[in-house]
PDB file of C-alpha atoms in Angstrom:
ATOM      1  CA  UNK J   1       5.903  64.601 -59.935  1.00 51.00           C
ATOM      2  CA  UNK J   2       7.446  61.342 -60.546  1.00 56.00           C
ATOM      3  CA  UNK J   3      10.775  60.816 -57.952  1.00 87.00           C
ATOM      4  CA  UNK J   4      12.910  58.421 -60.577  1.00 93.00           C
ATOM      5  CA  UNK J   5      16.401  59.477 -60.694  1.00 95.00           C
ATOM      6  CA  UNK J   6      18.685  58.774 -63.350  1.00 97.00           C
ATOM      7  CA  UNK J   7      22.808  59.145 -62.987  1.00 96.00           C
ATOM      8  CA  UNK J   8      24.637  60.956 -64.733  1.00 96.00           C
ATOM      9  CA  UNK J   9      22.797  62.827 -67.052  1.00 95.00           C
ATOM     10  CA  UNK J  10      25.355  63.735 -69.683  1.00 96.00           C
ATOM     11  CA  UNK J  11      28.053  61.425 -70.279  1.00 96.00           C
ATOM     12  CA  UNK J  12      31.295  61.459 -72.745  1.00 97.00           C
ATOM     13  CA  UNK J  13      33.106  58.434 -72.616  1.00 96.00           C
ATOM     14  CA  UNK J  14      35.801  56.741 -74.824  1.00 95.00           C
ATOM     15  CA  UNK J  15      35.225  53.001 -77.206  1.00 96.00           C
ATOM     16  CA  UNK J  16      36.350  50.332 -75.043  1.00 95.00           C
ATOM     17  CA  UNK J  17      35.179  51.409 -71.839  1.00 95.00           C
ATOM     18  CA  UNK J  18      32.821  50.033 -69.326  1.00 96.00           C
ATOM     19  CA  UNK J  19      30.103  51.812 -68.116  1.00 96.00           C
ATOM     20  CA  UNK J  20      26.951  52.047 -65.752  1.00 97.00           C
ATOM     21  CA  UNK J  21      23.608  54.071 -66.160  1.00 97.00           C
ATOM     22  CA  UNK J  22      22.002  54.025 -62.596  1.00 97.00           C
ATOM     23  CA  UNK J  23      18.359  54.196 -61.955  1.00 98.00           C
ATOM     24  CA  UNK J  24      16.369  54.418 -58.951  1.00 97.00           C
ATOM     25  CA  UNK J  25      12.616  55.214 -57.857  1.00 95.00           C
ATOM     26  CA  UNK J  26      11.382  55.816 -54.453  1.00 91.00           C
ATOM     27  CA  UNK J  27       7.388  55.034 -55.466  1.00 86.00           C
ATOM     28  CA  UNK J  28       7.705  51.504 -54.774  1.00 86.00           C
ATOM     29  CA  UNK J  29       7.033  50.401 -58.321  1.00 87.00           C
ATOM     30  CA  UNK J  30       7.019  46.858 -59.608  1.00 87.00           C
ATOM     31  CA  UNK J  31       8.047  47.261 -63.189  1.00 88.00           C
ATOM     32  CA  UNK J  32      10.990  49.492 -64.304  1.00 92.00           C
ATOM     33  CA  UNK J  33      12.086  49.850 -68.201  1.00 93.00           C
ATOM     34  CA  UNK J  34      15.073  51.168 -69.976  1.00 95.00           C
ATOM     35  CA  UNK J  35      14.027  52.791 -73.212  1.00 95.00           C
ATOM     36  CA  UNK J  36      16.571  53.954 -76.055  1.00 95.00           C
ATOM     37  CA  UNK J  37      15.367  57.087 -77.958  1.00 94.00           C
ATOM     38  CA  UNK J  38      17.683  59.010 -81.218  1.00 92.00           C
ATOM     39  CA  UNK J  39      17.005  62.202 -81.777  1.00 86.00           C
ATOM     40  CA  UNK J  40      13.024  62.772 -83.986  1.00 85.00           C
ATOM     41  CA  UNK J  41      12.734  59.083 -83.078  1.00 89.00           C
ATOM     42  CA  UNK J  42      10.141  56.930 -81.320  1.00 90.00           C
ATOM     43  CA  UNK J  43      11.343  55.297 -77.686  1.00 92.00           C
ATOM     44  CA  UNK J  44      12.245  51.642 -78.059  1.00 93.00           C
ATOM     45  CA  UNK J  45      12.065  49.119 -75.151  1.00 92.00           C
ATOM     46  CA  UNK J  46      15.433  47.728 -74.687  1.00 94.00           C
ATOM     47  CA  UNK J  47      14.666  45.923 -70.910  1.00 94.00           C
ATOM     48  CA  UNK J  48      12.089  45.520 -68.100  1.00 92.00           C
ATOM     49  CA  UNK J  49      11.900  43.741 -65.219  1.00 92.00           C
ATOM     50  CA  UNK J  50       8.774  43.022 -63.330  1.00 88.00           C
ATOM     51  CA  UNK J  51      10.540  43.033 -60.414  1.00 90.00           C
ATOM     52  CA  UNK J  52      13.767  41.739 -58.138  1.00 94.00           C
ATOM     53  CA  UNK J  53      15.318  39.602 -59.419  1.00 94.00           C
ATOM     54  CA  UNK J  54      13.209  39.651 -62.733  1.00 92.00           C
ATOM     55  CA  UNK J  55      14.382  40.662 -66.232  1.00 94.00           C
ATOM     56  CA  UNK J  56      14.051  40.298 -69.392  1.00 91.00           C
ATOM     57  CA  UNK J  57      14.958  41.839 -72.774  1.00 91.00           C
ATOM     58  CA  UNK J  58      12.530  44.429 -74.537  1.00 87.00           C
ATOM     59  CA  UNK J  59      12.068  44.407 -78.918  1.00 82.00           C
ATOM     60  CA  UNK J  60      15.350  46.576 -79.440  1.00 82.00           C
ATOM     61  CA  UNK J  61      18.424  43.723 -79.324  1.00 78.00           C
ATOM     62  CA  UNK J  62      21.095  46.001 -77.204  1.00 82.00           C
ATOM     63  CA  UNK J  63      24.359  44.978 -76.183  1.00 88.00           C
ATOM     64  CA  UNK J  64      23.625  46.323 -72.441  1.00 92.00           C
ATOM     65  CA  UNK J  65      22.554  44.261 -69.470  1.00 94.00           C
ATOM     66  CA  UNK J  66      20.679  44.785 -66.848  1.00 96.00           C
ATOM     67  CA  UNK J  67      20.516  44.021 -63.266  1.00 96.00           C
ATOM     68  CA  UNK J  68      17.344  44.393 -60.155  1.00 96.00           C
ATOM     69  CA  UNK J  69      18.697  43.289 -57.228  1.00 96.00           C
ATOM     70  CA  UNK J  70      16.709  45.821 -55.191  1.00 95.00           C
ATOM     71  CA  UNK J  71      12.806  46.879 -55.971  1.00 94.00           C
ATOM     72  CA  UNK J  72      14.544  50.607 -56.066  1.00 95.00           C
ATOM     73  CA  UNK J  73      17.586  49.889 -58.095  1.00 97.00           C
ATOM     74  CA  UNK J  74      17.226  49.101 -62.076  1.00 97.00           C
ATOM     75  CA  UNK J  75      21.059  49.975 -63.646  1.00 98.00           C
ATOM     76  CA  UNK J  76      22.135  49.232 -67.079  1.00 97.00           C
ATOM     77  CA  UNK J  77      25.565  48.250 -67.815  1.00 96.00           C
ATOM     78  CA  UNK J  78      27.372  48.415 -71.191  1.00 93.00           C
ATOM     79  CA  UNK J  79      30.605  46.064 -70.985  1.00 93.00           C
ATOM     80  CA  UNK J  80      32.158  47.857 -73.445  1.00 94.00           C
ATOM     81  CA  UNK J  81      31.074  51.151 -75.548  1.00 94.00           C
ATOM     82  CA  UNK J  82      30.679  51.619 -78.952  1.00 94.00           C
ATOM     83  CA  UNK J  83      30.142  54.786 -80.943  1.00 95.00           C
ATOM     84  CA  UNK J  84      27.143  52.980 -81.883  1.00 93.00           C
ATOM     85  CA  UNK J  85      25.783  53.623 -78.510  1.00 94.00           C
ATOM     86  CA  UNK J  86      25.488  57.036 -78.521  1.00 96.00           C
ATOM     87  CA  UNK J  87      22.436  57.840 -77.550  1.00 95.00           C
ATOM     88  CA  UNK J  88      19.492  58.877 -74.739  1.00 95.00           C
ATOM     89  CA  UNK J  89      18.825  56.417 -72.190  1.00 96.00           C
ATOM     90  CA  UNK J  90      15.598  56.584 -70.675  1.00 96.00           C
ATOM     91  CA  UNK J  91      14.491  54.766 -67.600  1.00 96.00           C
ATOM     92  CA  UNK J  92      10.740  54.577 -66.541  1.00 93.00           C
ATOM     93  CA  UNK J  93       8.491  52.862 -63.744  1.00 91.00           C
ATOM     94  CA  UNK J  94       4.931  51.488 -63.929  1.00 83.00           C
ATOM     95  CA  UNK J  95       2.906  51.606 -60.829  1.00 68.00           C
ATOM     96  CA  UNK J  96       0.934  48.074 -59.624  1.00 53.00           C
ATOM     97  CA  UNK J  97       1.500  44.461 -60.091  1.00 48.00           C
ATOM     98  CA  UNK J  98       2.079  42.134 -63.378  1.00 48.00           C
ATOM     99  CA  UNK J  99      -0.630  42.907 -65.561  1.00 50.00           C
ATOM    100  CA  UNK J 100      -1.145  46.710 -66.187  1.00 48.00           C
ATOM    101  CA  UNK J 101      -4.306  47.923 -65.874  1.00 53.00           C
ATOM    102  CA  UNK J 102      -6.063  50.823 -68.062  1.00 48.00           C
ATOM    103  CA  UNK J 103      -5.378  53.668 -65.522  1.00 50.00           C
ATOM    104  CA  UNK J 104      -1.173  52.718 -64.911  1.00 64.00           C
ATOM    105  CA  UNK J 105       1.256  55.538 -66.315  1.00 74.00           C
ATOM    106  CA  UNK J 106       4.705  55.382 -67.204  1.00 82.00           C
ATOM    107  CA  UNK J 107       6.492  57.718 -65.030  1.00 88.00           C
ATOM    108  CA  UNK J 108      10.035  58.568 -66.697  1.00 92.00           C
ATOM    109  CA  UNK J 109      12.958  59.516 -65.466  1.00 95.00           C
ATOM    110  CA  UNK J 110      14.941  63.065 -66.620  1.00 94.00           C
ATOM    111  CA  UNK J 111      17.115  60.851 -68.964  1.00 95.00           C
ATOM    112  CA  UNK J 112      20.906  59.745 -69.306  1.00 96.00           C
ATOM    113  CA  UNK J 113      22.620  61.523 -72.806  1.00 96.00           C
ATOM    114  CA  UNK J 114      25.476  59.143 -73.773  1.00 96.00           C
ATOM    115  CA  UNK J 115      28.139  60.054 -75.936  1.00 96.00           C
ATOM    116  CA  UNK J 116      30.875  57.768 -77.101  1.00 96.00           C
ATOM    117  CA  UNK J 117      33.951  58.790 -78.690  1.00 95.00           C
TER     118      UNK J 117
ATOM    119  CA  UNK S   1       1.917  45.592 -88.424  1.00 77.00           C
ATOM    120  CA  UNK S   2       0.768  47.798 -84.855  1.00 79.00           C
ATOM    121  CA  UNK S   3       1.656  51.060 -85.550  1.00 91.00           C
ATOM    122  CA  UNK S   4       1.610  54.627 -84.006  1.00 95.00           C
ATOM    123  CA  UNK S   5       1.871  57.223 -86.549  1.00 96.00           C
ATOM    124  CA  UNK S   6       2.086  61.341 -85.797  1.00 97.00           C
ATOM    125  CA  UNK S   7       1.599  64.505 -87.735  1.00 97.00           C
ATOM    126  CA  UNK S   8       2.521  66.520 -88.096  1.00 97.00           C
ATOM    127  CA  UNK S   9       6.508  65.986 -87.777  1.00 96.00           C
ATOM    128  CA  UNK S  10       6.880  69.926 -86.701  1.00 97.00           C
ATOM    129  CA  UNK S  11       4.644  72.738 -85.752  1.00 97.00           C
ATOM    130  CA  UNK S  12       5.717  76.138 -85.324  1.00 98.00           C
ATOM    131  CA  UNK S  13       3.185  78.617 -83.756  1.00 97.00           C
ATOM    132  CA  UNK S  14       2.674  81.769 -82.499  1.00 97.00           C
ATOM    133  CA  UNK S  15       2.090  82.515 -78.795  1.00 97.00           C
ATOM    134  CA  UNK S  16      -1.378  82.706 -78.189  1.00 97.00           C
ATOM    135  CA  UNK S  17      -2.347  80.221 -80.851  1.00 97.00           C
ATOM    136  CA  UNK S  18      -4.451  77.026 -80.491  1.00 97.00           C
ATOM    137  CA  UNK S  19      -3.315  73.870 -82.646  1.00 97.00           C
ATOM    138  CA  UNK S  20      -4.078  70.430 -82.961  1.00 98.00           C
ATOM    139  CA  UNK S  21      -1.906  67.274 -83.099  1.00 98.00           C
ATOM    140  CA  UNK S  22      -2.820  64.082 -84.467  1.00 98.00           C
ATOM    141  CA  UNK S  23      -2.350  60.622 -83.892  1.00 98.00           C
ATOM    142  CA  UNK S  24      -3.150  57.489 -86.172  1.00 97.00           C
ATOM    143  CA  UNK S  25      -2.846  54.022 -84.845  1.00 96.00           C
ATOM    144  CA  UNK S  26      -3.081  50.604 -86.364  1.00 94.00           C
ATOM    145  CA  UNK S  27      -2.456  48.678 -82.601  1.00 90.00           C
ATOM    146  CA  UNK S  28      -4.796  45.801 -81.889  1.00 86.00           C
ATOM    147  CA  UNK S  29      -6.023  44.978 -79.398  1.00 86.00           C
ATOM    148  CA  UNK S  30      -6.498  48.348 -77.891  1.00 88.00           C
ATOM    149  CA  UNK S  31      -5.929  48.953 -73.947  1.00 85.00           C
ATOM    150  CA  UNK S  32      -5.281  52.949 -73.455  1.00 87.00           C
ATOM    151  CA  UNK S  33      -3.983  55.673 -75.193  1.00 92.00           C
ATOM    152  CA  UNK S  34      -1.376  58.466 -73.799  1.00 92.00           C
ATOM    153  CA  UNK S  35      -0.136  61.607 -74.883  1.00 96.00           C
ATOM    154  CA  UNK S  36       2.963  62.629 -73.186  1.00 95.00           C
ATOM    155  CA  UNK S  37       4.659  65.979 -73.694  1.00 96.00           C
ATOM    156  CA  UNK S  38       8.907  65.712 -73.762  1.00 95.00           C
ATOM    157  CA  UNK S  39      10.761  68.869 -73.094  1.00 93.00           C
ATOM    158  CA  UNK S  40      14.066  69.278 -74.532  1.00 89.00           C
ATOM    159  CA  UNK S  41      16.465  66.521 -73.121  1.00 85.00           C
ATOM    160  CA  UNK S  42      13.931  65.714 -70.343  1.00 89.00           C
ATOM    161  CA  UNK S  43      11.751  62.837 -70.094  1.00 91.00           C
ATOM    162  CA  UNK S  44       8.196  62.015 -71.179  1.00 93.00           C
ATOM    163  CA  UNK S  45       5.638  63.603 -68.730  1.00 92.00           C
ATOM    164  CA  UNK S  46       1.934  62.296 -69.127  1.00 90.00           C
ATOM    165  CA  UNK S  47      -0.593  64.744 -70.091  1.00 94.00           C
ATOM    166  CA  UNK S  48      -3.660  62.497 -70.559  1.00 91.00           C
ATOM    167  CA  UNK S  49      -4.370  58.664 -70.901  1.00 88.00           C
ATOM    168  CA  UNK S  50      -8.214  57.409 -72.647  1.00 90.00           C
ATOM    169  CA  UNK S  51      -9.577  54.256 -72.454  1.00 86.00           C
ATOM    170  CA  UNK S  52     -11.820  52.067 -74.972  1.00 83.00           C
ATOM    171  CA  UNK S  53     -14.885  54.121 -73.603  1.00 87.00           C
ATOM    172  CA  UNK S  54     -13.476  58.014 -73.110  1.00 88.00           C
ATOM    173  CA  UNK S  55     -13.971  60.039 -75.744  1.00 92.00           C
ATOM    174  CA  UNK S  56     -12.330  63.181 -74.251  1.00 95.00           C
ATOM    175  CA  UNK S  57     -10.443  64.437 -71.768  1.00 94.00           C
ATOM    176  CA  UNK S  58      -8.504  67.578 -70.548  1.00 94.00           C
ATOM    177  CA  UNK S  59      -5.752  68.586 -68.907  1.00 93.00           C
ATOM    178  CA  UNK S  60      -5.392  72.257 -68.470  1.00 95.00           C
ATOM    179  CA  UNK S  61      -5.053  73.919 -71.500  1.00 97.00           C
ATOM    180  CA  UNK S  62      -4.974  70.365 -73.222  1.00 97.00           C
ATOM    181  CA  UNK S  63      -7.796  68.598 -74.599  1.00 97.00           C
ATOM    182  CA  UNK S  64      -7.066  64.856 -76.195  1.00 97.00           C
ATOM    183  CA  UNK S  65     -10.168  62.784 -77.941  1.00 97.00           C
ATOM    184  CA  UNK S  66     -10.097  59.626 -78.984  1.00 96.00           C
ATOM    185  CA  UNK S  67     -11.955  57.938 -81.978  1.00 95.00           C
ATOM    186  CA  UNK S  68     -11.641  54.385 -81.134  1.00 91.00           C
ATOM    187  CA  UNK S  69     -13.671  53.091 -84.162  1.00 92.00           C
ATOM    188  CA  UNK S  70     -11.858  55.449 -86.704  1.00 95.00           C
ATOM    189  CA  UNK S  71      -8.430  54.675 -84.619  1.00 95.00           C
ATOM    190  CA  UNK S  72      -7.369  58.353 -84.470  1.00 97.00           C
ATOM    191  CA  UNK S  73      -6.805  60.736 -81.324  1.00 97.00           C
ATOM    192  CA  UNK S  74      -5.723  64.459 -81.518  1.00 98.00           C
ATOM    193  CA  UNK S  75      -4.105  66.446 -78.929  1.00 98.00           C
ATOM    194  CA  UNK S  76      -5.662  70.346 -78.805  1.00 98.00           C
ATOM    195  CA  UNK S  77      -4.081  72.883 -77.169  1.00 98.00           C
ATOM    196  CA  UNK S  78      -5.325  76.549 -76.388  1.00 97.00           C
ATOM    197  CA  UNK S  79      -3.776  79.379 -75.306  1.00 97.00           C
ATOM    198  CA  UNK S  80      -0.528  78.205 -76.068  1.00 97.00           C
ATOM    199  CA  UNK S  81       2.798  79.512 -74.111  1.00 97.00           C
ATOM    200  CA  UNK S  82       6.226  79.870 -75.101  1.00 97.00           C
ATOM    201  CA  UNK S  83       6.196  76.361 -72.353  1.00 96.00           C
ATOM    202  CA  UNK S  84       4.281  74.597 -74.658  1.00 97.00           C
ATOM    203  CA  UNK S  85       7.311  73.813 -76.800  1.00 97.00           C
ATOM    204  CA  UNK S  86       8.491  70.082 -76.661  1.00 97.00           C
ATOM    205  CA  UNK S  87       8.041  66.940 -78.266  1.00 97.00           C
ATOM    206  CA  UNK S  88       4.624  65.433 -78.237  1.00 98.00           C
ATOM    207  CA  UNK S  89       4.402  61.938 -78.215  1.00 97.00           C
ATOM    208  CA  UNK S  90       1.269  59.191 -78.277  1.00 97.00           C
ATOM    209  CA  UNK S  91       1.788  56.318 -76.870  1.00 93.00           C
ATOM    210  CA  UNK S  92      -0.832  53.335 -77.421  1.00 92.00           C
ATOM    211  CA  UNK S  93      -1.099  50.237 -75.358  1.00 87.00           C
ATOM    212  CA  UNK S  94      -2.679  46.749 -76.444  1.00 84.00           C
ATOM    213  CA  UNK S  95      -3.936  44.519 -73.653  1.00 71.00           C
ATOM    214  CA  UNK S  96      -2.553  40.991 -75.463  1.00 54.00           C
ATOM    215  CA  UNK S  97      -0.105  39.999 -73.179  1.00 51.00           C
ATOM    216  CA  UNK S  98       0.925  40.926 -69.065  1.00 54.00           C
ATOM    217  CA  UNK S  99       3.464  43.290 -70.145  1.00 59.00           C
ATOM    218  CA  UNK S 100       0.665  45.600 -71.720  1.00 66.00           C
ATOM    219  CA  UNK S 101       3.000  46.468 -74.674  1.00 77.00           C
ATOM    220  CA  UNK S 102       3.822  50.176 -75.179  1.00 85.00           C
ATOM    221  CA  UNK S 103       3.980  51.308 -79.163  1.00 90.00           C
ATOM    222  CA  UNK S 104       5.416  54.907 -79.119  1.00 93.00           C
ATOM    223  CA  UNK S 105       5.152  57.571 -81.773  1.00 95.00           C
ATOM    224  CA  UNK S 106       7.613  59.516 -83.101  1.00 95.00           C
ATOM    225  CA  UNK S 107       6.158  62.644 -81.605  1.00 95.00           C
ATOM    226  CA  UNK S 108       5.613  66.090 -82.825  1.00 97.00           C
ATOM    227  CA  UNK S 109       7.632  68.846 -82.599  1.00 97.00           C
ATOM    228  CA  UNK S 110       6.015  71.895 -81.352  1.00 98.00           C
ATOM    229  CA  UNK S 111       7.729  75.333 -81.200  1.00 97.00           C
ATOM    230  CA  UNK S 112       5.855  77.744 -79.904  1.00 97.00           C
ATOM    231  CA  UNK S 113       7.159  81.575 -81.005  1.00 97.00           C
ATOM    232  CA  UNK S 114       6.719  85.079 -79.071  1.00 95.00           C
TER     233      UNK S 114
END
């Protein structure tokens, strides 16, 4: 069992406001992800970061922004919500250095479900 | 275009069943392939990952193979359980840059009935 916690898991929030989906992993891992997935739809890479300090943005252009200040610590922050970002925000870790190797697995995390009004 | 395609869309079975998902990819170069099962507003949770060389491989009740030349893998599962039902997704990794690029499928939906 993976230990990467996402907060909150459901949230309803209003156009215009500013929100943050936390993240955090306890496994030591490297690389962390934030993935956006609709419902019957494939995951798409929105972020990464190989590590602190490191990020960069994934193949799905998103208004959000990420921070990795600490190895443990991967947030994403939308400045201000849109209906269009309703959605399921998916954060995941990837065991080992720069460079995966055959044998690494994503571990992901239970999920954030965001809802704007 | 690399490409991770899944069928079928939705599966509905009875308990007890076996069934078979498939999985046709188009990625290049190839690094691994994973099949991760996603319950219900839950994350992906890996079942199995196959390299260039493995053919096969279990998990339990689930057996993946891989056809590396033919670019296919299938997902067989026995026994099944009322559990069983989630979205199954492959997952297919190229080795052509550090990142080790993910291409997801859409997944198939499996409901498994009493």
């Amino acid at each position: 069992e993976a230990d990467i916690y996402q907060t909150p898991r459901y949230l309803v929030i209003g156009t215009g406001k500013k929100i943050t989906l936390e993240c955090s992993q306890t496994m030591g891992h490297d690389k962390m992800y934030w993935y956006q997935q609709d419902p019957g739809m494939e995951l798409h890479l929105i972020h990464y970061s190989y590590g602190v300090n490191s990020t960069e943005k994934g193949d799905l252009s998103s208004e959000s922004t990420v921070s990795r200040i600490r190895t443990e610590h991967f947030p994403l922050t939308l400045e201000s919500a849109r209906p269009s970002h309703t959605s399921q925000y998916l954060c995941a870790t990837n065991g080992g250095l720069a460079g995966e190797t055959p044998t690494d697995t994503q571990y992901f995390g239970p999920g954030t479900r965001l809802t704007v009004l | 275009k690399n490409q991770v395609e899944q069928s079928p869309q939705s599966l509905i079975i009875l308990e007890g069943k076996n069934c078979t998902l498939q999985c046709n990819y188009t990625v290049s170069p190839f690094s691994n392939l994973r099949w991760y099962k996603q319950d219900t507003g839950r994350g992906p949770v890996s079942l199995t990952i196959m390299t260039f060389s493995e053919n096969t491989k279990s998990n339990g009740r689930y057996t993946a193979t891989l056809d590396a030349d033919t670019k296919q893998s299938s997902l067989h599962i026995t026994a099944s359980q009322l559990s069983d039902s989630a979205s199954y997704i492959c997952v297919v990794s190229d080795r052509g840059s550090t990142l080790g690029r993910l291409y997801f499928g859409r997944g198939t939906q499996l409901t498994v009935w009493p």
